[in-house]
CSV table of C-alpha atoms in Angstrom, one decimal:
chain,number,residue,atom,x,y,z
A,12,UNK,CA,-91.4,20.5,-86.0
A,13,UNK,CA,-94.8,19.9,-83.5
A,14,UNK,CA,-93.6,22.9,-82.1
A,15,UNK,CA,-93.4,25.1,-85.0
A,16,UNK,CA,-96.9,24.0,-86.2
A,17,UNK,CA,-98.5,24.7,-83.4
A,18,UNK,CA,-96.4,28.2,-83.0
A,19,UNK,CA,-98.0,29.3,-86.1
A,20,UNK,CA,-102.2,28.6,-85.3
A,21,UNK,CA,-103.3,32.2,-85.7
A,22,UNK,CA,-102.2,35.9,-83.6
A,23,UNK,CA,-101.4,34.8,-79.5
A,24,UNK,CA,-103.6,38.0,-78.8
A,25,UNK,CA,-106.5,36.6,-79.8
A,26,UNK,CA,-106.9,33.7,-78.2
A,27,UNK,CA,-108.0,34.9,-74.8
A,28,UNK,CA,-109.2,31.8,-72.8
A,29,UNK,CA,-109.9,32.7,-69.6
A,30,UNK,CA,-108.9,29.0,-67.9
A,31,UNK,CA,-106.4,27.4,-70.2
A,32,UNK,CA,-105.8,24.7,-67.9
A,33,UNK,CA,-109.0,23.1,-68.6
A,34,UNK,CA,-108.5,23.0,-72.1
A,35,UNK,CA,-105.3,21.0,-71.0
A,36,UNK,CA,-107.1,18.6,-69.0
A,37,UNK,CA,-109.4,18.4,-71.7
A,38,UNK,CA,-106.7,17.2,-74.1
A,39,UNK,CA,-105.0,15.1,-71.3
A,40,UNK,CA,-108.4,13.0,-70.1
A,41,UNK,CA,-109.1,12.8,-74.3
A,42,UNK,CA,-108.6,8.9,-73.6
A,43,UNK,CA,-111.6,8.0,-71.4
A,44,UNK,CA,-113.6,8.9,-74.7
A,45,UNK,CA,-111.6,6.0,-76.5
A,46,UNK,CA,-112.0,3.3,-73.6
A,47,UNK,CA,-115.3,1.8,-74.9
A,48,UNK,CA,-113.9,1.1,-78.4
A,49,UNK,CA,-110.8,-0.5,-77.5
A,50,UNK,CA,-113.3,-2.6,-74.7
A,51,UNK,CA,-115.3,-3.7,-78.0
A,52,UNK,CA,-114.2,-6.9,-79.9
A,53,UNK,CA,-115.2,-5.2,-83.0
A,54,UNK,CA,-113.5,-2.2,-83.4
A,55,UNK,CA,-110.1,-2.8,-80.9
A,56,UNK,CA,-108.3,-5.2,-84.0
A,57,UNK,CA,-108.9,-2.3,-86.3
A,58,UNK,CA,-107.5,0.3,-83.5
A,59,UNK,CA,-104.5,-2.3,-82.6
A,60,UNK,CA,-103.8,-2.6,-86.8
A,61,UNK,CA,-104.6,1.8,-87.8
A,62,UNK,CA,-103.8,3.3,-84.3
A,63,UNK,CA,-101.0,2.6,-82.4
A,64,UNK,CA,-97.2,2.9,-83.9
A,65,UNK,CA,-94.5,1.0,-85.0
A,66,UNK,CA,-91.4,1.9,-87.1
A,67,UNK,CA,-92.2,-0.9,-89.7
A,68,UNK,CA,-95.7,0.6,-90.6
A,69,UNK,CA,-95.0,3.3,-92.4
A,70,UNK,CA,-97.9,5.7,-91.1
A,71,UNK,CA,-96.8,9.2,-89.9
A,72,UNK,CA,-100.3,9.9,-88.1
A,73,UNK,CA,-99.7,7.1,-85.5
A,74,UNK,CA,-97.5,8.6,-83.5
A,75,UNK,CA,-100.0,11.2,-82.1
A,76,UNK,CA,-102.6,8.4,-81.8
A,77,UNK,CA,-100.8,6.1,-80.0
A,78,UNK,CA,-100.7,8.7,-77.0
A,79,UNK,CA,-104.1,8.1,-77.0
A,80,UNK,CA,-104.9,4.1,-77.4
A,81,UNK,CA,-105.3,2.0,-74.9
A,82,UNK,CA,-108.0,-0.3,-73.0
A,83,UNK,CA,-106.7,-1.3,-70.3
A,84,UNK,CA,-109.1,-0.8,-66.9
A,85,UNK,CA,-106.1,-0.7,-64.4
A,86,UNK,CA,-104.7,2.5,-66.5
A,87,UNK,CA,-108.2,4.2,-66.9
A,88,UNK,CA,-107.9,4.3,-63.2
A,89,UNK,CA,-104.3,5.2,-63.0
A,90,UNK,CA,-105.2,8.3,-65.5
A,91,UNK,CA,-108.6,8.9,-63.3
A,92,UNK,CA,-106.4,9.7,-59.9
A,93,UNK,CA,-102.8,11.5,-61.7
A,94,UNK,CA,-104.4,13.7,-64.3
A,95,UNK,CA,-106.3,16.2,-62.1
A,96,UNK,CA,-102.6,16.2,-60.5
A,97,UNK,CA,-100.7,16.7,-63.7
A,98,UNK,CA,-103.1,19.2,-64.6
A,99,UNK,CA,-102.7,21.3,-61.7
A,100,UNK,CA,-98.8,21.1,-62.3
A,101,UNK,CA,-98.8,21.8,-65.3
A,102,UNK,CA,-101.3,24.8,-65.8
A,103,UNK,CA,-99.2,26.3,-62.7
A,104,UNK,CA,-96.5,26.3,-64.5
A,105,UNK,CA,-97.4,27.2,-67.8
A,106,UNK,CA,-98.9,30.1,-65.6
A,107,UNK,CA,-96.1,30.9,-63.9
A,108,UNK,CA,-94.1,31.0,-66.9
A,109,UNK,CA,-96.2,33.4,-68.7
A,110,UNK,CA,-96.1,36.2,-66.0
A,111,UNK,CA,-92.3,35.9,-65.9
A,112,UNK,CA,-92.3,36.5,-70.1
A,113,UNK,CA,-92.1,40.0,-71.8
A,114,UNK,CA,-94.2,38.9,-74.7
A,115,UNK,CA,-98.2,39.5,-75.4
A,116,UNK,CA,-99.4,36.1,-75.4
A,117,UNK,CA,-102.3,35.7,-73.4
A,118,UNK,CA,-102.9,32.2,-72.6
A,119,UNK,CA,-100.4,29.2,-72.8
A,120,UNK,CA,-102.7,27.2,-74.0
A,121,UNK,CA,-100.7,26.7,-77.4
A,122,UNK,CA,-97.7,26.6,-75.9
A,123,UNK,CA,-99.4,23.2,-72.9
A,124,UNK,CA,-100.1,21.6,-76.1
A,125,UNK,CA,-96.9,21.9,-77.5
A,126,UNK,CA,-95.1,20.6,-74.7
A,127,UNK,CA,-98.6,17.7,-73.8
A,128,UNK,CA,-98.0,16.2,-77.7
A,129,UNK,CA,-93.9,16.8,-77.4
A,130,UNK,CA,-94.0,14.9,-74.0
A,131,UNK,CA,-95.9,12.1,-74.9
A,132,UNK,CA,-94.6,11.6,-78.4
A,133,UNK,CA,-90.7,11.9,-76.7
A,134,UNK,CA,-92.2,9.3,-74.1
A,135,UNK,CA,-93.8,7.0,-76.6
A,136,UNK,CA,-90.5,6.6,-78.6
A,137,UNK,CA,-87.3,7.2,-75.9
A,138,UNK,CA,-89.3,4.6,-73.7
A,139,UNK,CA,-88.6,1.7,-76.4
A,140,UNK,CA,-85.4,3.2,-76.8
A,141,UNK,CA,-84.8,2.6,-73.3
A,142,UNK,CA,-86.1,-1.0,-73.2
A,143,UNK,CA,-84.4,-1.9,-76.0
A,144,UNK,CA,-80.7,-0.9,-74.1
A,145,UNK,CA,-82.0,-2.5,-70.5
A,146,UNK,CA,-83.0,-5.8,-72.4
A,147,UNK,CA,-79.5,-6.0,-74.3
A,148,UNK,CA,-78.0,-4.9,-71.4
A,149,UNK,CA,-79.3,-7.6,-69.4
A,150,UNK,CA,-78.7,-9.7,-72.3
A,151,UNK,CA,-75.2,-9.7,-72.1
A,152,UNK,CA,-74.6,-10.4,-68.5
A,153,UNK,CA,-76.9,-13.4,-68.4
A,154,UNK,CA,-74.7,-14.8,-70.7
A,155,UNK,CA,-71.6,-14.2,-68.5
A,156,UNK,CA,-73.4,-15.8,-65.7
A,157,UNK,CA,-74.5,-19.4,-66.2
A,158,UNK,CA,-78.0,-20.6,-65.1
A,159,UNK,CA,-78.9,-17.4,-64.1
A,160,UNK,CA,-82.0,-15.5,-65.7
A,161,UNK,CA,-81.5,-12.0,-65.9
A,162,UNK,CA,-84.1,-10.9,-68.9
A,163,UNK,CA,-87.5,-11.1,-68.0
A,164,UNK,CA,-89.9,-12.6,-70.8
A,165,UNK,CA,-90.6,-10.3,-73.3
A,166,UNK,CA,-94.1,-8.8,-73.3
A,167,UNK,CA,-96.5,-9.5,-76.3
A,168,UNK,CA,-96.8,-6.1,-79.1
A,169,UNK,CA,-100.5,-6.5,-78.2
A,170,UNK,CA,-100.2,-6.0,-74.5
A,171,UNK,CA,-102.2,-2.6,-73.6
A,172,UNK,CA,-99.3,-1.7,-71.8
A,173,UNK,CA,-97.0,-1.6,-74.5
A,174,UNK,CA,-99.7,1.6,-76.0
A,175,UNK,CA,-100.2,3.6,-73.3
A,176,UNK,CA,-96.4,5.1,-72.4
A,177,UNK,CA,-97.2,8.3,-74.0
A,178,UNK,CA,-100.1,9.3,-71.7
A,179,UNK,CA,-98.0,8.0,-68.7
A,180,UNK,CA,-95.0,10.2,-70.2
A,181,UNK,CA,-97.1,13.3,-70.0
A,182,UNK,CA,-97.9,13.0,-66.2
A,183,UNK,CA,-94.8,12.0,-65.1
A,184,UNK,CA,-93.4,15.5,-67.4
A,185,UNK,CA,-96.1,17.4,-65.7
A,186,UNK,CA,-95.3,16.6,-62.3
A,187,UNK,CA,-91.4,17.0,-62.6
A,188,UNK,CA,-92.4,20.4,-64.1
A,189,UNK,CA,-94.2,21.8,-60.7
A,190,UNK,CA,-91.3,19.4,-58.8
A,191,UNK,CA,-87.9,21.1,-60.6
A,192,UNK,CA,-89.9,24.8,-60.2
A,193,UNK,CA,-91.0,24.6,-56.7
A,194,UNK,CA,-89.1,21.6,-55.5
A,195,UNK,CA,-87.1,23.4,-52.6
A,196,UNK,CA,-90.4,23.2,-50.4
A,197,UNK,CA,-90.0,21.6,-47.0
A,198,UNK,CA,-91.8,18.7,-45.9
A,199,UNK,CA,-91.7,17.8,-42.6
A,200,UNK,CA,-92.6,14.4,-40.9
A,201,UNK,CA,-93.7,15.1,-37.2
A,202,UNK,CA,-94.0,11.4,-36.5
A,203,UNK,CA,-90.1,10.7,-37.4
A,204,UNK,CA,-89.3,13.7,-35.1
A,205,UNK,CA,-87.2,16.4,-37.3
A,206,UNK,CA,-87.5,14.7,-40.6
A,207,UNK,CA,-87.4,16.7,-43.7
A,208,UNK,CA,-87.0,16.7,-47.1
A,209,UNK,CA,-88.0,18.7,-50.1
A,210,UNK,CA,-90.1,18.3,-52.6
A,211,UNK,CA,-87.8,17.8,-55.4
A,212,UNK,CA,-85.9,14.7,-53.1
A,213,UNK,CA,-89.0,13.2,-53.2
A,214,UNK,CA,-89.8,13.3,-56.5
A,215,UNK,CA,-86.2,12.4,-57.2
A,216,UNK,CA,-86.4,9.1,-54.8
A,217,UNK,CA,-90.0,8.3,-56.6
A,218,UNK,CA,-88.2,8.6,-59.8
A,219,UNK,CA,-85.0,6.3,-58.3
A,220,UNK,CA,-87.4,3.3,-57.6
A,221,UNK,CA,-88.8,3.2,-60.8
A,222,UNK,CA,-85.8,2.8,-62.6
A,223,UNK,CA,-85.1,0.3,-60.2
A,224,UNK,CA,-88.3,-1.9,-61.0
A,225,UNK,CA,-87.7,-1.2,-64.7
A,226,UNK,CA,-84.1,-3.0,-64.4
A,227,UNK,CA,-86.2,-5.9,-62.7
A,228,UNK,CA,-88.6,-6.0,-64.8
A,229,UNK,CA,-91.4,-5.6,-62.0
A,230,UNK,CA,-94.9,-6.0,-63.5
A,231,UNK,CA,-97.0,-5.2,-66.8
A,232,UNK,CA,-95.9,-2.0,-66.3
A,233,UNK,CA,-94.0,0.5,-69.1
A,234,UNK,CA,-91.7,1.8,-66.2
A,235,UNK,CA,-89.3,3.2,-68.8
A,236,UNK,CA,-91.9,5.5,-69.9
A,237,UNK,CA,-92.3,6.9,-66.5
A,238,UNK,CA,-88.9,7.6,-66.6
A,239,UNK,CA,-88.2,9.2,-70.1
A,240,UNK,CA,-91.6,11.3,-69.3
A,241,UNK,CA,-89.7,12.6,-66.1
A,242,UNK,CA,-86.4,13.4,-67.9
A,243,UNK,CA,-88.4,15.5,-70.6
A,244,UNK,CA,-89.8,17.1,-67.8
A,245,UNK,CA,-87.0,18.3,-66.6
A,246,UNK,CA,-85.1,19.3,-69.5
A,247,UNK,CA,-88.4,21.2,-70.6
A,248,UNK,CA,-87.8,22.9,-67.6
A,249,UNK,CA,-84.6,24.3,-68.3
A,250,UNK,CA,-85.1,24.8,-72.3
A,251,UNK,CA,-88.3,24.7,-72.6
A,252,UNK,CA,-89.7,28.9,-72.5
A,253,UNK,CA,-86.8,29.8,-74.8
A,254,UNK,CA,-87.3,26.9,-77.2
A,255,UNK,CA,-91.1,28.2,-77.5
A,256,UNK,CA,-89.9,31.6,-77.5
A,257,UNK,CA,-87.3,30.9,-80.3
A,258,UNK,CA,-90.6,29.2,-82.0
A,259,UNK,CA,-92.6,32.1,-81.6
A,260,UNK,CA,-89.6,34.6,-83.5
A,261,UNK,CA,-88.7,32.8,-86.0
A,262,UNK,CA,-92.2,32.9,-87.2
A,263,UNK,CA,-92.8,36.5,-87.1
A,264,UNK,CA,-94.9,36.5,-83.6
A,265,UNK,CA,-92.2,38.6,-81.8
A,266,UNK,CA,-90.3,41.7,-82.7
């Protein structure tokens, strides 16, 4: 449905922007605008109460705005460092995919923001998803073992954290993107003599160790997100150009 809305803004050959991948940063470092209002004691209970989503509320609209809210300094500085690396993953690809299409776009730009609000609203919701199953999971075998705790406390609704998996989602997308593409790259470790390993392994062993502190629970950290942003990643990889492509027909784009 996000797709097919944004599939249908205006003629593709019209929209000739020379550097799409700055209007994808643009839309991926959108949150640094928000940080002062969510720092303000003011205005953060009426962002907490109209901004960030919950199935029980009832508002539709949330669910793009809750890629977007947070106020949380650690993950200002988290975004400050991994979006200039998202961004130059994902614009190569988008890139990259273009060339390789027989069609007349002539930017991607509509088709990064598909996949930038599809990411993070996939994120935002598989992430709780996942929790949910982990902490049930867990659940269940603390109670076979006695006087053993398994579950980690729960973390309070109104913890940052708990807002701000959908951005995450969207780097960690971006960067399996460039790692599922290109990932047969060597890298080579001179200091532990012949040593190498490709890209893709290393992404892949990142990726292992954060499902391994989400089981533990390590930190006030959304590591679920990290890892449904990831596995979106991935499958956009694979599906991803003839989903937009099958977008783009069904509306008339493409002959």
């Amino acid at each position: 449905m996000l797709s097919t809305i944004i599939a249908s803004w205006g003629h593709p050959v019209l929209f000739t922007i020379s550097s799409p991948e700055w209007f994808f940063a643009t839309l991926l470092l959108m949150p640094w605008t928000t940080y002062p209002a969510w720092k303000s004691k003011y205005l953060s209970p009426w962002l907490i109460q109209h901004c960030t989503h919950t199935i029980i509320s009832g508002k539709s609209y949330t669910m793009l705005t809750s890629i977007f809210s947070y106020g949380s300094t650690s993950y200002l500085v988290f975004m400050l460092l991994a979006a200039p690396i998202a961004n130059i993953c994902a614009s190569s690809w988008f890139m990259h995919s273009l060339q390789l299409q027989s069609t007349y776009e002539s930017t991607p730009t509509f088709h990064m923001t598909a996949f930038f609000l599809s990411a993070g609203m996939f994120s935002l919701f598989s992430s709780r998803i996942l929790n949910y199953v982990r902490f049930r999971t867990l659940n269940h075998l603390e109670k076979s073992f006695k006087n053993v705790s398994l579950v980690p406390p729960l973390r309070s609704s109104s913890n940052p954290f708990r807002r701000v998996s959908g951005a995450s989602g969207v780097i960690y997308a971006s960067i399996t993107l460039a790692a599922c593409e290109w990932g047969d790259k060597i890298y080579t470790d001179t200091r532990l003599g012949s040593t190498s390993i490709t890209m893709s392994d290393l992404w892949k062993i990142w990726c292992a160790v954060e499902g391994i502190f989400m089981v533990m629970g390590v930190g006030p950290i959304n590591w679920a997100a990290h890892i449904c942003g990831a596995a979106y990643g991935a499958l956009y990889q694979q599906y991803g150009p003839a989903m937009w492509l099958w977008f783009r027909r069904t509306l008339g784009h493409y002959s």
